[in-house]
mmCIF file of C-alpha atoms in Angstrom:
data_model
loop_
_atom_site.group_PDB
_atom_site.id
_atom_site.type_symbol
_atom_site.label_atom_id
_atom_site.label_comp_id
_atom_site.label_asym_id
_atom_site.label_seq_id
_atom_site.Cartn_x
_atom_site.Cartn_y
_atom_site.Cartn_z
ATOM 1 C CA MET A 3 28.245 17.370 3.369
ATOM 2 C CA ALA A 4 26.300 16.698 0.161
ATOM 3 C CA GLU A 5 24.634 19.736 -1.385
ATOM 4 C CA TYR A 6 21.418 19.659 -3.429
ATOM 5 C CA ASP A 7 18.959 22.019 -5.013
ATOM 6 C CA LEU A 8 16.123 19.836 -3.722
ATOM 7 C CA VAL A 9 15.760 17.105 -1.111
ATOM 8 C CA VAL A 10 12.511 15.128 -1.073
ATOM 9 C CA ILE A 11 11.545 13.330 2.139
ATOM 10 C CA GLY A 12 9.342 10.350 1.331
ATOM 11 C CA ALA A 13 9.571 8.137 -1.755
ATOM 12 C CA GLY A 14 5.887 7.446 -2.291
ATOM 13 C CA PRO A 15 3.934 8.536 -5.397
ATOM 14 C CA GLY A 16 4.032 12.197 -4.378
ATOM 15 C CA GLY A 17 7.705 12.150 -3.481
ATOM 16 C CA TYR A 18 9.313 10.165 -6.256
ATOM 17 C CA VAL A 19 7.315 11.896 -9.000
ATOM 18 C CA SER A 20 8.367 15.278 -7.591
ATOM 19 C CA ALA A 21 12.003 14.171 -7.480
ATOM 20 C CA ILE A 22 11.956 12.936 -11.071
ATOM 21 C CA ARG A 23 10.374 16.106 -12.408
ATOM 22 C CA ALA A 24 12.723 18.350 -10.448
ATOM 23 C CA SER A 25 15.740 16.512 -11.835
ATOM 24 C CA GLN A 26 14.338 16.745 -15.353
ATOM 25 C CA LEU A 27 14.075 20.515 -14.883
ATOM 26 C CA GLY A 28 17.748 20.721 -13.993
ATOM 27 C CA LEU A 29 17.761 20.603 -10.183
ATOM 28 C CA LYS A 30 20.292 18.434 -8.385
ATOM 29 C CA THR A 31 17.911 16.212 -6.442
ATOM 30 C CA ALA A 32 17.988 13.636 -3.652
ATOM 31 C CA ILE A 33 15.184 11.556 -2.170
ATOM 32 C CA ILE A 34 14.996 9.936 1.264
ATOM 33 C CA ASP A 35 12.817 7.102 2.533
ATOM 34 C CA LYS A 36 13.135 5.005 5.672
ATOM 35 C CA GLN A 37 11.641 1.848 4.187
ATOM 36 C CA TRP A 38 10.768 1.583 0.487
ATOM 37 C CA LEU A 39 10.969 3.208 -2.884
ATOM 38 C CA GLY A 40 7.399 3.615 -4.059
ATOM 39 C CA GLY A 41 6.018 4.120 -0.565
ATOM 40 C CA VAL A 42 2.988 2.395 0.893
ATOM 41 C CA CYS A 43 1.081 2.451 -2.403
ATOM 42 C CA LEU A 44 3.489 0.295 -4.380
ATOM 43 C CA ASN A 45 4.605 -1.936 -1.516
ATOM 44 C CA VAL A 46 1.699 -2.631 0.848
ATOM 45 C CA GLY A 47 -1.139 -0.507 -0.503
ATOM 46 C CA CYS A 48 -3.000 0.114 -3.732
ATOM 47 C CA ILE A 49 -0.794 -1.969 -6.051
ATOM 48 C CA PRO A 50 -0.677 -5.312 -4.188
ATOM 49 C CA SER A 51 -4.307 -4.875 -3.120
ATOM 50 C CA LYS A 52 -5.405 -4.585 -6.757
ATOM 51 C CA ALA A 53 -3.407 -7.707 -7.590
ATOM 52 C CA LEU A 54 -5.241 -9.534 -4.799
ATOM 53 C CA LEU A 55 -8.574 -8.190 -6.039
ATOM 54 C CA LYS A 56 -7.869 -9.703 -9.461
ATOM 55 C CA ASN A 57 -7.297 -13.070 -7.798
ATOM 56 C CA ALA A 58 -10.470 -12.542 -5.785
ATOM 57 C CA GLU A 59 -12.468 -11.818 -8.942
ATOM 58 C CA LEU A 60 -11.304 -15.084 -10.495
ATOM 59 C CA ALA A 61 -11.962 -17.021 -7.285
ATOM 60 C CA HIS A 62 -15.474 -15.605 -6.979
ATOM 61 C CA THR A 63 -16.251 -16.383 -10.616
ATOM 62 C CA LEU A 64 -15.053 -19.974 -10.308
ATOM 63 C CA ARG A 65 -16.934 -20.541 -7.045
ATOM 64 C CA HIS A 66 -20.237 -18.938 -7.976
ATOM 65 C CA ARG A 67 -20.514 -18.385 -11.739
ATOM 66 C CA ALA A 68 -18.437 -21.055 -13.460
ATOM 67 C CA LYS A 69 -21.444 -22.667 -15.157
ATOM 68 C CA GLU A 70 -22.380 -19.349 -16.782
ATOM 69 C CA PHE A 71 -19.074 -19.523 -18.629
ATOM 70 C CA GLY A 72 -19.402 -23.186 -19.538
ATOM 71 C CA ILE A 73 -16.875 -24.315 -16.938
ATOM 72 C CA SER A 74 -17.375 -27.348 -14.716
ATOM 73 C CA PHE A 75 -14.959 -29.061 -12.332
ATOM 74 C CA ASP A 76 -14.762 -31.197 -9.226
ATOM 75 C CA ASN A 77 -13.024 -30.294 -5.979
ATOM 76 C CA LEU A 78 -12.060 -26.685 -6.693
ATOM 77 C CA GLN A 79 -8.991 -25.728 -4.658
ATOM 78 C CA LEU A 80 -8.067 -22.106 -4.002
ATOM 79 C CA ASP A 81 -4.548 -21.301 -2.796
ATOM 80 C CA PHE A 82 -4.637 -17.990 -0.947
ATOM 81 C CA SER A 83 -0.907 -18.048 -0.226
ATOM 82 C CA ALA A 84 -0.218 -18.261 -3.971
ATOM 83 C CA ALA A 85 -2.415 -15.198 -4.508
ATOM 84 C CA VAL A 86 -0.441 -13.249 -1.903
ATOM 85 C CA LYS A 87 2.862 -14.335 -3.439
ATOM 86 C CA ARG A 88 1.650 -13.153 -6.844
ATOM 87 C CA SER A 89 0.734 -9.775 -5.363
ATOM 88 C CA ARG A 90 4.259 -9.495 -3.936
ATOM 89 C CA GLN A 91 5.754 -10.235 -7.344
ATOM 90 C CA VAL A 92 3.659 -7.477 -8.906
ATOM 91 C CA SER A 93 4.672 -5.067 -6.152
ATOM 92 C CA ASN A 94 8.373 -5.924 -6.307
ATOM 93 C CA ARG A 95 8.460 -5.522 -10.077
ATOM 94 C CA LEU A 96 7.011 -2.020 -9.899
ATOM 95 C CA THR A 97 9.230 -1.039 -6.965
ATOM 96 C CA LYS A 98 12.297 -2.019 -8.978
ATOM 97 C CA GLY A 99 10.893 0.150 -11.748
ATOM 98 C CA VAL A 100 10.946 3.166 -9.428
ATOM 99 C CA GLY A 101 14.577 2.427 -8.609
ATOM 100 C CA PHE A 102 15.345 2.350 -12.326
ATOM 101 C CA LEU A 103 13.625 5.716 -12.795
ATOM 102 C CA MET A 104 15.716 7.222 -9.993
ATOM 103 C CA LYS A 105 18.930 6.160 -11.729
ATOM 104 C CA LYS A 106 17.693 7.177 -15.165
ATOM 105 C CA ASN A 107 16.845 10.659 -13.941
ATOM 106 C CA ASN A 108 19.984 11.094 -11.793
ATOM 107 C CA VAL A 109 18.139 11.286 -8.483
ATOM 108 C CA ASP A 110 20.315 10.268 -5.518
ATOM 109 C CA VAL A 111 18.538 7.837 -3.174
ATOM 110 C CA PHE A 112 19.154 7.696 0.581
ATOM 111 C CA MET A 113 17.491 4.975 2.657
ATOM 112 C CA GLY A 114 17.028 6.050 6.258
ATOM 113 C CA THR A 115 15.105 8.277 8.645
ATOM 114 C CA ALA A 116 15.112 11.979 7.834
ATOM 115 C CA ALA A 117 15.134 14.797 10.370
ATOM 116 C CA LEU A 118 15.136 18.530 9.690
ATOM 117 C CA LYS A 119 18.227 19.989 11.347
ATOM 118 C CA ASN A 120 17.391 23.487 10.176
ATOM 119 C CA LYS A 121 15.592 25.080 7.230
ATOM 120 C CA THR A 122 18.295 24.041 4.758
ATOM 121 C CA THR A 123 19.731 20.837 6.281
ATOM 122 C CA VAL A 124 18.314 17.319 6.509
ATOM 123 C CA THR A 125 19.984 14.637 8.632
ATOM 124 C CA VAL A 126 19.625 11.083 7.306
ATOM 125 C CA THR A 127 20.151 8.175 9.712
ATOM 126 C CA ASP A 128 20.392 4.717 8.151
ATOM 127 C CA ALA A 129 19.444 1.333 9.646
ATOM 128 C CA ASP A 130 22.934 0.964 11.157
ATOM 129 C CA GLY A 131 22.632 4.265 12.993
ATOM 130 C CA LYS A 132 25.052 6.144 10.748
ATOM 131 C CA SER A 133 24.062 9.748 10.042
ATOM 132 C CA GLN A 134 24.916 12.257 7.366
ATOM 133 C CA ASP A 135 23.729 15.755 6.570
ATOM 134 C CA LEU A 136 22.314 16.891 3.243
ATOM 135 C CA THR A 137 21.939 20.583 2.497
ATOM 136 C CA ALA A 138 19.239 21.785 0.156
ATOM 137 C CA LYS A 139 17.915 25.056 -1.164
ATOM 138 C CA ASN A 140 14.450 23.458 -1.208
ATOM 139 C CA ILE A 141 12.881 20.620 0.792
ATOM 140 C CA ILE A 142 9.675 18.740 -0.023
ATOM 141 C CA ILE A 143 8.028 16.755 2.770
ATOM 142 C CA ALA A 144 5.979 13.919 1.270
ATOM 143 C CA THR A 145 5.775 11.517 4.191
ATOM 144 C CA GLY A 146 2.192 10.333 3.716
ATOM 145 C CA SER A 147 -0.022 9.103 6.533
ATOM 146 C CA HIS A 148 -0.489 6.144 8.861
ATOM 147 C CA SER A 149 -3.324 4.153 10.430
ATOM 148 C CA THR A 150 -5.025 5.623 13.487
ATOM 149 C CA PRO A 151 -5.194 3.034 16.286
ATOM 150 C CA ILE A 152 -8.455 2.359 18.094
ATOM 151 C CA PRO A 153 -8.200 3.268 21.799
ATOM 152 C CA GLY A 154 -7.966 0.138 23.937
ATOM 153 C CA VAL A 155 -7.255 -2.196 21.006
ATOM 154 C CA ALA A 156 -3.700 -3.533 20.873
ATOM 155 C CA ILE A 157 -2.390 -4.231 17.365
ATOM 156 C CA ASP A 158 -0.266 -7.380 17.666
ATOM 157 C CA GLY A 159 0.376 -7.846 13.937
ATOM 158 C CA LYS A 160 -1.102 -11.356 13.986
ATOM 159 C CA LYS A 161 -4.694 -11.520 15.216
ATOM 160 C CA VAL A 162 -5.292 -7.782 15.303
ATOM 161 C CA VAL A 163 -3.697 -6.141 12.277
ATOM 162 C CA THR A 164 -3.643 -3.028 10.152
ATOM 163 C CA TYR A 165 -3.692 -3.151 6.369
ATOM 164 C CA GLN A 166 0.115 -3.260 6.321
ATOM 165 C CA GLU A 167 0.244 -6.610 8.123
ATOM 166 C CA ALA A 168 -2.906 -7.990 6.507
ATOM 167 C CA ILE A 169 -1.672 -7.581 2.952
ATOM 168 C CA LEU A 170 1.426 -9.683 3.677
ATOM 169 C CA GLN A 171 -0.264 -12.556 5.526
ATOM 170 C CA GLU A 172 -0.399 -15.752 3.490
ATOM 171 C CA ASN A 173 -2.792 -17.573 5.833
ATOM 172 C CA LEU A 174 -6.463 -17.029 4.992
ATOM 173 C CA PRO A 175 -8.488 -16.248 8.137
ATOM 174 C CA ALA A 176 -11.485 -18.515 8.680
ATOM 175 C CA SER A 177 -13.374 -15.446 9.859
ATOM 176 C CA ALA A 178 -12.585 -11.761 10.200
ATOM 177 C CA ILE A 179 -14.058 -8.558 11.559
ATOM 178 C CA VAL A 180 -13.093 -5.552 9.450
ATOM 179 C CA ILE A 181 -13.380 -2.270 11.334
ATOM 180 C CA GLY A 182 -14.047 0.443 8.794
ATOM 181 C CA GLY A 183 -16.132 0.217 5.649
ATOM 182 C CA GLY A 184 -14.045 2.544 3.519
ATOM 183 C CA ALA A 185 -12.064 1.578 0.437
ATOM 184 C CA ILE A 186 -9.352 -0.383 2.261
ATOM 185 C CA GLY A 187 -11.775 -2.277 4.480
ATOM 186 C CA LEU A 188 -13.996 -3.175 1.540
ATOM 187 C CA GLU A 189 -11.032 -4.391 -0.502
ATOM 188 C CA PHE A 190 -9.845 -6.787 2.202
ATOM 189 C CA SER A 191 -13.410 -7.923 2.853
ATOM 190 C CA THR A 192 -13.853 -8.706 -0.845
ATOM 191 C CA VAL A 193 -10.581 -10.620 -1.101
ATOM 192 C CA TRP A 194 -11.082 -12.728 2.023
ATOM 193 C CA ASN A 195 -14.742 -13.451 1.317
ATOM 194 C CA SER A 196 -13.999 -14.483 -2.269
ATOM 195 C CA PHE A 197 -11.572 -17.095 -0.976
ATOM 196 C CA GLY A 198 -14.085 -18.424 1.570
ATOM 197 C CA SER A 199 -13.685 -16.402 4.775
ATOM 198 C CA GLN A 200 -16.676 -15.323 6.840
ATOM 199 C CA VAL A 201 -16.342 -11.532 6.999
ATOM 200 C CA THR A 202 -18.185 -8.967 9.115
ATOM 201 C CA ILE A 203 -17.759 -5.264 8.359
ATOM 202 C CA VAL A 204 -18.211 -2.714 11.152
ATOM 203 C CA GLU A 205 -18.786 0.893 10.057
ATOM 204 C CA MET A 206 -19.863 3.697 12.409
ATOM 205 C CA LEU A 207 -21.520 5.758 9.657
ATOM 206 C CA PRO A 208 -24.923 4.869 8.132
ATOM 207 C CA HIS A 209 -23.450 3.247 5.014
ATOM 208 C CA ILE A 210 -20.273 1.553 3.846
ATOM 209 C CA ALA A 211 -18.090 3.505 1.404
ATOM 210 C CA PRO A 212 -19.246 6.692 3.169
ATOM 211 C CA LEU A 213 -17.159 8.990 0.969
ATOM 212 C CA GLU A 214 -19.001 7.855 -2.145
ATOM 213 C CA ASP A 215 -22.396 8.972 -3.401
ATOM 214 C CA GLU A 216 -25.147 7.465 -1.236
ATOM 215 C CA GLU A 217 -26.623 5.528 -4.161
ATOM 216 C CA ILE A 218 -23.261 3.850 -4.731
ATOM 217 C CA SER A 219 -22.976 2.987 -1.035
ATOM 218 C CA ILE A 220 -26.448 1.450 -0.997
ATOM 219 C CA GLU A 221 -25.766 -0.680 -4.078
ATOM 220 C CA LEU A 222 -22.462 -1.834 -2.585
ATOM 221 C CA GLU A 223 -24.265 -2.887 0.590
ATOM 222 C CA LYS A 224 -26.675 -4.965 -1.487
ATOM 223 C CA ALA A 225 -23.772 -6.637 -3.277
ATOM 224 C CA PHE A 226 -21.927 -7.401 -0.046
ATOM 225 C CA LYS A 227 -25.034 -8.827 1.614
#
């Protein structure tokens, strides 16, 4: 049984930063994640979405404002699949960087599902079903969150998707309904629309971007319309 001063469950931004700092302060540290180093943010969240938004900005400029910049062309072709592949390259590069930081800071990495056996023991089960126990004086739970399904709507991963499936799909939808006008919904709406999709946003609150100042939400609505 491996013994640690600290075991961190979840290798997203909260988890891996905690693990690095703990190791730097002299604690023998391990980190566990069932899927990725870097968590949702680096792999299917904020990092690849920002890469796609950069592509979307260029696509929008070329489609609607090229003449302002003294650019003219015939038969503009936009390759959405290439944009998605670029976003994966950006994501993979940064994820490898997290792996490098784990090694550099002597943090042991375990890929698998974690379960608390008791207040000082974590059981890790890998993809092959093999389990091992890690003991720790301290345990940090940094497992993040997940999408809340809509009652009565089946997510099939193809036609009805969450952000995790959408960000990996290389086929541009001809049209899309985005349920939720928060940051994630607005990002996907911007990307798809910039590449030519017809997008409808559905938001139950009075304005999109409801967590922002109302003036910002109103100006965003004008821009989207």
